[in-house]
Amino acid sequence: MDLSFIINELGEERDDYFRAIAPPIVQTSNFAFKTVAEMRNAFSDEYSTWIYSRGMNPTVDILRKKLAALDGAEDCLVFNSGAAAIFAAVLANVKSGDHIVSVKEPYSWAQRMFEVILPRFGVTVTYVDGTETANFKNAIRPETTLIYLESPNSWSFALQDLSAVAALAKEKGITTVIDNSYCTPIYQRPVEMGIDLVLQSATKYIGGHSDTVAGVLCGSRAMIERIFNSEYMNIGSGIQPFNAWLLIRGLRTLPARLERITRTTDTVIAFLKEHERVERVLFPLDPSFPQYELARRQMEGGCGLLTFIIKAESCGTIERFCESLRHILMAVSWGGHESLIIPKCAGMPPEQFSSTIEMHRSLRLYTGLEDADYIISDLKRGFDAIAGLP
Ligand SMILES: *Cc1c(COP(=O)(O)O)cnc(C)c1O
C-alpha cells in the first residue's frame, strides 16, 4: 500500500465528521444502542463494534488501520505504552511450563518481565547471543513456545537474521515476536520476513514529539483478535483517544522526520569518527559495524540512535563531557524533536566504573531534528571541556 495513502487517508472516513481534515477525538467511555438486538449483537463480538473504550474506539481505530498497514500486517492493537505491548504479546503466548528463547539484553522491561514476573508462573527463559541463528536452534526445547527478538538492540545494535530465525521458528511451530522500536516499519518490515508479532514503542518515532507514551502490536487478524479478547481487555491498557489522536498527528510527518534525522545522523557520525577522543562509533548502517551486511539486507535505514565510545580514564571525564553540553539534553527515550544523550556510566555507581570495559565508556546519542551543525557544535563544546583530561 502506498505510504502517502496510509498516512494521509487510510481509515479516515471524513464524510462521517464534517469533512474535517483532522479526525475527531471521540472522547467517550461508552456507546449507546437503539435496540436490544443491536446491543446483543455487539456483545457477541466486541472486537468489531463500539461498546466501551477499554475495547474499541473510533479515533483509536483510525490509528490501528494506519499502523497495521505500515507494518504490512493484517491487524494492530495500540497500547498506552510499549511496555504494555510487550507484556500482552508475551503473556498471550505462554502458559505454565512453557519456555521462551530471548535475545540477550532485550529492552529492560522485557527483561524484568522474563526474570521477575514469568518465573512466578512457571515460565522459563533462555537468553542467547542473537547474532548467530544457530544459538536459537540450540536453545529451543520441546516446551519452547516463543522466540523474543529485538533487532537492532537499542544499545549495542546487535541484529538477528530475521528471515532465518522466522524460518526456524515456523518449522518448530514457535511464535516469534520482535521489538522493532529502533527501525519502525518505515525502515524494517519484519512481517514480510516471516515474524508473527511486531511491536514498537510509539513513544519514540511514531509520536515523535516527546509528549506521548504508547505502544503498537501488529500481527495476523487471528492473533490480534485473540489478544484483544483476552490480554488487551484484561490488562486494560489500551491507548486513550486523545493520545491516539496525537499519534495520528505524529504519523503525518513520520517519513519526513526520519529522512531528515537519517541525513543528520550521517553527518554527526562522520564528525564523531574523526574526533580524537572517540574510540569508535556503533551504528548498524556504518560500514565499520560488524553486522553491516545483515543490516543492509534487512533494514532500509538506521535513523537517529547511535552509540560512541569515548576515550576517558575516569567516570568524571564522561560526566564533565555530558554536563558541558548546552543543547543535547541528558534524558532517556528518543525519537522526538530533541537530541539526547545517556552515558552508560549513569546506570552504575561511579566506583564500579572501569575504563578497561568498553561499554562503561559508551554514550548513547540520539540525533533529533536540529541542524547537524547545531548538534556538532554542541558535541565540540563537550569535547573541548575535557581536552587535556585523562
Ligand atoms: C522505549 C522502549 C520500549 C518501551 O516503550 P514505552 O513506550 O516506554 O513503554 C521498548 N523497547 C525499546 C527498544 C524501547 O526503546
Tab-separated table of C-alpha atoms and ligand atoms in Angstrom:
chain	number	residue	atom	x	y	z
A	1	MET	CA	0.000	0.000	0.000
A	2	ASP	CA	1.243	3.477	-0.811
A	3	LEU	CA	2.894	5.161	2.179
A	4	SER	CA	1.357	8.559	1.424
A	5	PHE	CA	-2.102	6.996	1.209
A	6	ILE	CA	-1.654	5.218	4.547
A	7	ILE	CA	-0.535	8.373	6.284
A	8	ASN	CA	-2.969	10.847	4.742
A	9	GLU	CA	-6.126	8.889	4.009
A	10	LEU	CA	-6.377	5.300	5.190
A	11	GLY	CA	-9.036	4.803	7.863
A	12	GLU	CA	-10.269	8.397	7.668
A	13	GLU	CA	-13.984	8.492	6.823
A	14	ARG	CA	-14.214	12.272	6.559
A	15	ASP	CA	-17.828	12.197	5.350
A	16	ASP	CA	-18.716	10.974	8.832
A	17	TYR	CA	-17.343	14.076	10.539
A	18	PHE	CA	-17.985	17.275	8.594
A	19	ARG	CA	-15.149	16.645	6.090
A	20	ALA	CA	-12.737	17.722	8.820
A	21	ILE	CA	-9.121	17.140	7.780
A	22	ALA	CA	-8.037	16.215	11.297
A	23	PRO	CA	-10.116	13.382	12.729
A	24	PRO	CA	-12.254	13.964	15.817
A	25	ILE	CA	-11.109	12.804	19.228
A	26	VAL	CA	-14.014	10.573	20.225
A	27	GLN	CA	-13.510	11.152	23.924
A	28	THR	CA	-16.182	8.845	25.267
A	29	SER	CA	-16.073	5.860	27.563
A	30	ASN	CA	-19.196	4.157	26.208
A	31	PHE	CA	-21.524	3.925	23.208
A	32	ALA	CA	-25.339	3.724	23.199
A	33	PHE	CA	-27.578	1.246	21.329
A	34	LYS	CA	-31.065	1.843	19.913
A	35	THR	CA	-32.351	-1.705	20.186
A	36	VAL	CA	-31.762	-4.717	22.394
A	37	ALA	CA	-30.977	-6.722	19.276
A	38	GLU	CA	-28.208	-4.273	18.367
A	39	MET	CA	-26.819	-4.469	21.870
A	40	ARG	CA	-26.969	-8.281	21.883
A	41	ASN	CA	-25.200	-8.361	18.563
A	42	ALA	CA	-22.442	-6.087	19.841
A	43	PHE	CA	-21.960	-8.169	22.985
A	44	SER	CA	-21.356	-11.230	20.861
A	45	ASP	CA	-18.412	-9.602	19.084
A	46	GLU	CA	-16.769	-6.738	20.963
A	47	TYR	CA	-13.825	-6.819	18.564
A	48	SER	CA	-15.936	-5.468	15.690
A	49	THR	CA	-18.134	-2.891	17.435
A	50	TRP	CA	-18.164	0.133	19.701
A	51	ILE	CA	-19.310	-0.790	23.200
A	52	TYR	CA	-16.805	0.636	25.647
A	53	SER	CA	-13.495	2.474	25.083
A	54	ARG	CA	-11.362	-0.002	27.042
A	55	GLY	CA	-12.047	-2.038	23.921
A	56	MET	CA	-12.603	-0.339	20.582
A	57	ASN	CA	-12.853	3.404	19.960
A	58	PRO	CA	-13.281	5.206	16.596
A	59	THR	CA	-10.238	7.506	16.970
A	60	VAL	CA	-8.072	4.571	18.005
A	61	ASP	CA	-9.475	2.606	15.064
A	62	ILE	CA	-8.147	5.117	12.524
A	63	LEU	CA	-4.718	4.744	14.083
A	64	ARG	CA	-4.936	0.930	14.168
A	65	LYS	CA	-5.672	0.782	10.444
A	66	LYS	CA	-2.742	3.027	9.580
A	67	LEU	CA	-0.266	1.233	11.838
A	68	ALA	CA	-1.284	-2.220	10.599
A	69	ALA	CA	-0.809	-1.087	7.002
A	70	LEU	CA	2.579	0.467	7.801
A	71	ASP	CA	3.757	-2.881	9.155
A	72	GLY	CA	2.166	-4.794	6.274
A	73	ALA	CA	0.179	-6.681	8.913
A	74	GLU	CA	-3.479	-7.688	8.923
A	75	ASP	CA	-4.275	-6.032	12.217
A	76	CYS	CA	-2.980	-3.973	15.092
A	77	LEU	CA	-3.623	-3.039	18.717
A	78	VAL	CA	-2.358	0.174	20.284
A	79	PHE	CA	-1.442	0.267	23.959
A	80	ASN	CA	-0.762	3.083	26.379
A	81	SER	CA	2.919	2.114	26.431
A	82	GLY	CA	5.421	-0.004	24.567
A	83	ALA	CA	5.927	-1.962	27.777
A	84	ALA	CA	2.219	-2.900	27.784
A	85	ALA	CA	2.509	-4.098	24.168
A	86	ILE	CA	5.449	-6.296	25.185
A	87	PHE	CA	3.555	-7.617	28.203
A	88	ALA	CA	0.458	-8.545	26.205
A	89	ALA	CA	2.380	-10.102	23.313
A	90	VAL	CA	4.450	-12.309	25.607
A	91	LEU	CA	1.671	-13.209	28.043
A	92	ALA	CA	-0.602	-14.252	25.181
A	93	ASN	CA	1.888	-16.867	24.046
A	94	VAL	CA	2.957	-18.658	27.232
A	95	LYS	CA	1.394	-20.840	29.896
A	96	SER	CA	2.842	-22.577	32.934
A	97	GLY	CA	5.666	-24.934	31.938
A	98	ASP	CA	6.482	-23.120	28.698
A	99	HIS	CA	9.889	-21.835	27.696
A	100	ILE	CA	10.990	-18.671	25.885
A	101	VAL	CA	14.166	-18.161	23.906
A	102	SER	CA	15.043	-14.477	24.039
A	103	VAL	CA	17.795	-12.464	22.506
A	104	LYS	CA	20.191	-11.405	25.267
A	105	GLU	CA	19.841	-7.976	26.858
A	106	PRO	CA	16.418	-7.128	25.464
A	107	TYR	CA	14.711	-3.866	26.467
A	108	SER	CA	14.907	-3.567	30.260
A	109	TRP	CA	11.193	-4.034	30.986
A	110	ALA	CA	11.010	-7.089	28.741
A	111	GLN	CA	13.886	-8.486	30.749
A	112	ARG	CA	12.122	-7.620	34.019
A	113	MET	CA	9.027	-9.485	32.857
A	114	PHE	CA	11.138	-12.521	31.975
A	115	GLU	CA	13.064	-12.501	35.238
A	116	VAL	CA	10.614	-11.242	37.841
A	117	ILE	CA	7.063	-11.956	36.684
A	118	LEU	CA	7.123	-15.036	34.444
A	119	PRO	CA	9.081	-17.313	36.835
A	120	ARG	CA	6.211	-16.911	39.325
A	121	PHE	CA	4.023	-18.719	36.791
A	122	GLY	CA	6.496	-21.419	35.843
A	123	VAL	CA	7.653	-19.906	32.561
A	124	THR	CA	11.407	-20.002	31.941
A	125	VAL	CA	13.641	-18.003	29.630
A	126	THR	CA	16.965	-18.746	27.958
A	127	TYR	CA	18.950	-15.782	26.627
A	128	VAL	CA	21.061	-16.246	23.533
A	129	ASP	CA	23.531	-14.196	21.552
A	130	GLY	CA	21.238	-13.489	18.599
A	131	THR	CA	23.985	-12.623	16.155
A	132	GLU	CA	24.225	-16.390	15.365
A	133	THR	CA	20.990	-18.072	14.284
A	134	ALA	CA	22.396	-21.431	15.435
A	135	ASN	CA	22.214	-20.178	19.032
A	136	PHE	CA	18.420	-20.032	18.769
A	137	LYS	CA	18.312	-23.508	17.312
A	138	ASN	CA	20.431	-24.906	20.137
A	139	ALA	CA	18.354	-23.237	22.852
A	140	ILE	CA	14.967	-24.475	21.612
A	141	ARG	CA	13.346	-27.165	23.784
A	142	PRO	CA	10.192	-29.221	23.250
A	143	GLU	CA	8.339	-26.761	25.532
A	144	THR	CA	9.559	-23.598	23.752
A	145	THR	CA	6.542	-21.595	22.572
A	146	LEU	CA	8.033	-18.173	21.950
A	147	ILE	CA	11.142	-16.588	20.455
A	148	TYR	CA	11.641	-12.981	21.551
A	149	LEU	CA	13.710	-10.710	19.298
A	150	GLU	CA	14.925	-7.134	19.317
A	151	SER	CA	16.759	-6.143	16.164
A	152	PRO	CA	18.686	-3.950	16.324
A	153	ASN	CA	19.144	-3.816	20.091
A	154	SER	CA	18.742	-0.206	21.223
A	155	TRP	CA	22.208	-0.011	22.893
A	156	SER	CA	24.543	-2.476	21.188
A	157	PHE	CA	22.557	-2.557	17.906
A	158	ALA	CA	23.183	-6.307	17.692
A	159	LEU	CA	20.992	-7.776	14.940
A	160	GLN	CA	19.305	-11.088	14.342
A	161	ASP	CA	18.836	-12.598	10.895
A	162	LEU	CA	15.063	-12.228	10.940
A	163	SER	CA	14.207	-14.404	7.931
A	164	ALA	CA	16.413	-17.211	9.215
A	165	VAL	CA	15.029	-17.105	12.769
A	166	ALA	CA	11.455	-16.894	11.433
A	167	ALA	CA	12.012	-19.949	9.209
A	168	LEU	CA	13.473	-21.906	12.125
A	169	ALA	CA	10.543	-20.969	14.386
A	170	LYS	CA	7.948	-21.875	11.740
A	171	GLU	CA	9.500	-25.283	11.296
A	172	LYS	CA	9.063	-25.914	15.043
A	173	GLY	CA	5.670	-24.242	15.426
A	174	ILE	CA	7.083	-21.498	17.685
A	175	THR	CA	5.661	-17.956	17.697
A	176	THR	CA	8.104	-15.109	17.007
A	177	VAL	CA	7.854	-11.604	18.458
A	178	ILE	CA	10.143	-8.693	17.635
A	179	ASP	CA	10.670	-5.325	19.275
A	180	ASN	CA	11.044	-3.134	16.170
A	181	SER	CA	11.272	0.201	18.018
A	182	TYR	CA	14.673	1.078	16.596
A	183	CYS	CA	13.717	0.914	12.913
A	184	THR	CA	9.941	1.456	12.889
A	185	PRO	CA	8.116	-0.202	9.969
A	186	ILE	CA	9.418	2.576	7.715
A	187	TYR	CA	12.919	1.107	7.918
A	188	GLN	CA	12.288	-2.559	8.711
A	189	ARG	CA	9.283	-4.760	7.939
A	190	PRO	CA	9.570	-7.965	9.966
A	191	VAL	CA	6.118	-9.274	8.935
A	192	GLU	CA	7.433	-9.624	5.387
A	193	MET	CA	10.364	-11.622	6.770
A	194	GLY	CA	8.017	-14.084	8.449
A	195	ILE	CA	7.911	-12.736	12.017
A	196	ASP	CA	4.499	-13.300	13.664
A	197	LEU	CA	4.131	-10.333	16.023
A	198	VAL	CA	5.822	-6.965	15.602
A	199	LEU	CA	5.793	-4.412	18.374
A	200	GLN	CA	7.285	-0.992	18.863
A	201	SER	CA	7.276	1.807	21.370
A	202	ALA	CA	5.226	4.528	19.651
A	203	THR	CA	6.620	6.885	22.295
A	204	LYS	CA	9.680	7.123	20.072
A	205	TYR	CA	9.357	7.895	16.354
A	206	ILE	CA	5.596	7.496	15.824
A	207	GLY	CA	4.730	10.118	18.446
A	208	GLY	CA	7.868	11.964	17.529
A	209	HIS	CA	7.388	14.962	19.816
A	210	SER	CA	8.246	13.603	23.279
A	211	ASP	CA	4.709	14.201	24.517
A	212	THR	CA	3.015	10.772	24.461
A	213	VAL	CA	3.744	7.285	25.773
A	214	ALA	CA	2.291	4.487	23.628
A	215	GLY	CA	2.970	1.074	22.097
A	216	VAL	CA	1.997	-0.802	18.936
A	217	LEU	CA	1.460	-4.526	18.385
A	218	CYS	CA	0.816	-5.883	14.877
A	219	GLY	CA	0.179	-9.373	13.545
A	220	SER	CA	-2.348	-11.611	11.853
A	221	ARG	CA	-6.023	-10.891	12.443
A	222	ALA	CA	-6.422	-14.195	14.275
A	223	MET	CA	-3.570	-13.493	16.711
A	224	ILE	CA	-4.561	-9.882	17.296
A	225	GLU	CA	-8.230	-10.743	17.829
A	226	ARG	CA	-7.237	-13.400	20.350
A	227	ILE	CA	-5.031	-10.905	22.228
A	228	PHE	CA	-7.789	-8.275	22.117
A	229	ASN	CA	-10.366	-10.611	23.656
A	230	SER	CA	-8.001	-11.626	26.421
A	231	GLU	CA	-4.837	-9.729	27.442
A	232	TYR	CA	-5.786	-6.379	25.893
A	233	MET	CA	-9.213	-6.200	27.530
A	234	ASN	CA	-7.946	-7.673	30.792
A	235	ILE	CA	-4.850	-5.527	31.285
A	236	GLY	CA	-6.961	-2.523	30.309
A	237	SER	CA	-4.020	-0.603	28.973
A	238	GLY	CA	-5.349	0.327	25.550
A	239	ILE	CA	-4.449	3.789	24.312
A	240	GLN	CA	-6.781	6.677	25.161
A	241	PRO	CA	-8.474	8.592	22.301
A	242	PHE	CA	-6.512	11.815	22.812
A	243	ASN	CA	-3.181	10.009	22.764
A	244	ALA	CA	-4.287	8.078	19.669
A	245	TRP	CA	-5.025	11.416	18.027
A	246	LEU	CA	-1.524	12.663	18.893
A	247	LEU	CA	-0.061	9.563	17.243
A	248	ILE	CA	-2.147	10.100	14.096
A	249	ARG	CA	-0.696	13.608	14.032
A	250	GLY	CA	2.803	12.207	14.560
A	251	LEU	CA	2.332	9.808	11.648
A	252	ARG	CA	1.651	12.673	9.200
A	253	THR	CA	5.287	13.734	9.404
A	254	LEU	CA	6.948	10.402	10.232
A	255	PRO	CA	8.683	9.757	6.885
A	256	ALA	CA	9.808	13.403	6.600
A	257	ARG	CA	11.241	13.358	10.115
A	258	LEU	CA	13.030	10.046	9.609
A	259	GLU	CA	14.523	11.233	6.333
A	260	ARG	CA	15.870	14.388	7.953
A	261	ILE	CA	17.169	12.578	11.042
A	262	THR	CA	18.875	9.955	8.873
A	263	ARG	CA	20.794	12.642	6.989
A	264	THR	CA	21.760	14.480	10.171
A	265	THR	CA	22.932	11.261	11.813
A	266	ASP	CA	25.267	10.515	8.897
A	267	THR	CA	26.871	13.943	9.291
A	268	VAL	CA	27.184	13.578	13.067
A	269	ILE	CA	28.730	10.106	12.698
A	270	ALA	CA	31.309	11.438	10.228
A	271	PHE	CA	32.253	14.113	12.798
A	272	LEU	CA	32.474	11.624	15.679
A	273	LYS	CA	34.571	9.126	13.727
A	274	GLU	CA	37.179	11.797	13.044
A	275	HIS	CA	37.397	13.055	16.615
A	276	GLU	CA	40.493	12.137	18.602
A	277	ARG	CA	38.511	11.453	21.786
A	278	VAL	CA	36.224	8.939	20.067
A	279	GLU	CA	37.450	5.356	20.046
A	280	ARG	CA	34.684	4.047	17.815
A	281	VAL	CA	31.116	4.577	16.776
A	282	LEU	CA	28.470	1.854	16.819
A	283	PHE	CA	25.791	2.262	14.189
A	284	PRO	CA	24.279	-0.635	12.225
A	285	LEU	CA	24.488	1.090	8.863
A	286	ASP	CA	28.068	2.248	9.228
A	287	PRO	CA	30.453	0.079	7.175
A	288	SER	CA	32.588	-0.450	10.295
A	289	PHE	CA	29.697	-2.201	12.092
A	290	PRO	CA	30.334	-5.965	12.493
A	291	GLN	CA	26.891	-6.883	11.113
A	292	TYR	CA	26.818	-4.202	8.425
A	293	GLU	CA	25.992	-6.666	5.631
A	294	LEU	CA	22.995	-8.075	7.506
A	295	ALA	CA	21.836	-4.574	8.412
A	296	ARG	CA	21.947	-3.598	4.720
A	297	ARG	CA	19.982	-6.693	3.811
A	298	GLN	CA	17.092	-6.338	6.250
A	299	MET	CA	16.965	-2.633	7.175
A	300	GLU	CA	16.247	0.284	4.908
A	301	GLY	CA	17.562	2.870	7.334
A	302	GLY	CA	19.127	3.366	10.715
A	303	CYS	CA	17.800	6.714	11.828
A	304	GLY	CA	18.979	8.718	14.814
A	305	LEU	CA	20.222	6.366	17.514
A	306	LEU	CA	23.935	5.584	17.805
A	307	THR	CA	26.480	4.769	20.477
A	308	PHE	CA	30.006	6.120	20.650
A	309	ILE	CA	32.875	5.004	22.851
A	310	ILE	CA	34.737	7.903	24.353
A	311	LYS	CA	38.423	7.803	25.318
A	312	ALA	CA	38.331	8.539	29.034
A	313	GLU	CA	40.107	7.074	32.014
A	314	SER	CA	37.596	8.203	34.588
A	315	CYS	CA	33.888	8.445	35.046
A	316	GLY	CA	34.396	12.116	35.968
A	317	THR	CA	35.651	12.923	32.477
A	318	ILE	CA	32.496	11.458	30.948
A	319	GLU	CA	30.361	13.363	33.447
A	320	ARG	CA	32.164	16.578	32.568
A	321	PHE	CA	31.583	15.940	28.854
A	322	CYS	CA	27.839	15.390	29.328
A	323	GLU	CA	27.369	18.295	31.714
A	324	SER	CA	29.133	20.695	29.335
A	325	LEU	CA	26.554	20.162	26.578
A	326	ARG	CA	24.119	23.046	26.216
A	327	HIS	CA	21.644	21.771	23.648
A	328	ILE	CA	21.819	17.994	23.687
A	329	LEU	CA	19.709	17.014	26.675
A	330	MET	CA	20.556	14.286	29.141
A	331	ALA	CA	17.403	12.167	29.200
A	332	VAL	CA	16.036	8.714	28.465
A	333	SER	CA	13.915	7.862	25.422
A	334	TRP	CA	14.457	9.038	21.842
A	335	GLY	CA	12.556	9.629	18.607
A	336	GLY	CA	11.424	13.149	19.457
A	337	HIS	CA	12.445	16.525	18.050
A	338	GLU	CA	15.293	16.991	20.532
A	339	SER	CA	18.756	15.454	20.600
A	340	LEU	CA	19.509	13.366	23.675
A	341	ILE	CA	22.403	11.643	25.359
A	342	ILE	CA	22.769	8.916	28.014
A	343	PRO	CA	26.189	7.894	29.309
A	344	LYS	CA	26.269	4.205	30.221
A	345	CYS	CA	28.044	5.141	33.470
A	346	ALA	CA	24.835	6.854	34.652
A	347	GLY	CA	23.457	3.363	35.177
A	348	MET	CA	26.125	2.284	37.678
A	349	PRO	CA	27.727	3.507	40.912
A	350	PRO	CA	30.810	5.583	39.908
A	351	GLU	CA	33.173	3.326	41.880
A	352	GLN	CA	32.231	0.425	39.609
A	353	PHE	CA	33.417	2.321	36.532
A	354	SER	CA	36.312	0.661	34.759
A	355	SER	CA	37.882	2.325	31.750
A	356	THR	CA	39.089	-1.064	30.518
A	357	ILE	CA	35.463	-2.118	29.951
A	358	GLU	CA	34.486	-0.516	26.691
A	359	MET	CA	30.751	-0.496	27.449
A	360	HIS	CA	31.371	1.679	30.541
A	361	ARG	CA	32.769	4.373	28.258
A	362	SER	CA	29.813	4.271	25.870
A	363	LEU	CA	27.385	7.108	25.352
A	364	ARG	CA	24.122	6.660	23.520
A	365	LEU	CA	23.333	9.657	21.362
A	366	TYR	CA	20.032	10.391	19.679
A	367	THR	CA	20.171	12.988	16.936
A	368	GLY	CA	16.901	14.880	16.722
A	369	LEU	CA	15.520	17.399	14.280
A	370	GLU	CA	18.021	20.193	14.941
A	371	ASP	CA	20.546	21.210	12.267
A	372	ALA	CA	23.530	18.900	12.070
A	373	ASP	CA	25.871	21.861	12.686
A	374	TYR	CA	23.985	22.790	15.833
A	375	ILE	CA	24.398	19.269	17.235
A	376	ILE	CA	28.044	19.035	16.171
A	377	SER	CA	28.983	22.377	17.722
A	378	ASP	CA	27.459	21.185	20.994
A	379	LEU	CA	29.439	17.936	20.861
A	380	LYS	CA	32.563	20.020	20.184
A	381	ARG	CA	31.785	22.018	23.317
A	382	GLY	CA	31.710	18.775	25.298
A	383	PHE	CA	34.998	17.551	23.833
A	384	ASP	CA	36.638	20.953	24.411
A	385	ALA	CA	35.606	20.802	28.059
A	386	ILE	CA	37.529	17.539	28.551
A	387	ALA	CA	40.585	18.486	26.455
A	388	GLY	CA	43.673	17.516	28.431
A	389	LEU	CA	41.689	15.481	30.975
A	390	PRO	CA	42.561	11.780	31.015
B	1	LIG	C1	11.197	2.759	24.915
B	1	LIG	C2	11.313	1.355	24.503
B	1	LIG	C3	10.369	0.390	24.862
B	1	LIG	C4	9.221	0.672	25.819
B	1	LIG	O1	8.337	1.573	25.341
B	1	LIG	P1	7.484	2.543	26.301
B	1	LIG	O2	6.647	3.255	25.338
B	1	LIG	O3	8.480	3.393	27.019
B	1	LIG	O4	6.732	1.692	27.251
B	1	LIG	C5	10.511	-0.892	24.370
B	1	LIG	N1	11.560	-1.230	23.592
B	1	LIG	C6	12.503	-0.338	23.251
B	1	LIG	C7	13.619	-0.788	22.392
B	1	LIG	C8	12.414	0.973	23.691
B	1	LIG	O5	13.371	1.834	23.357
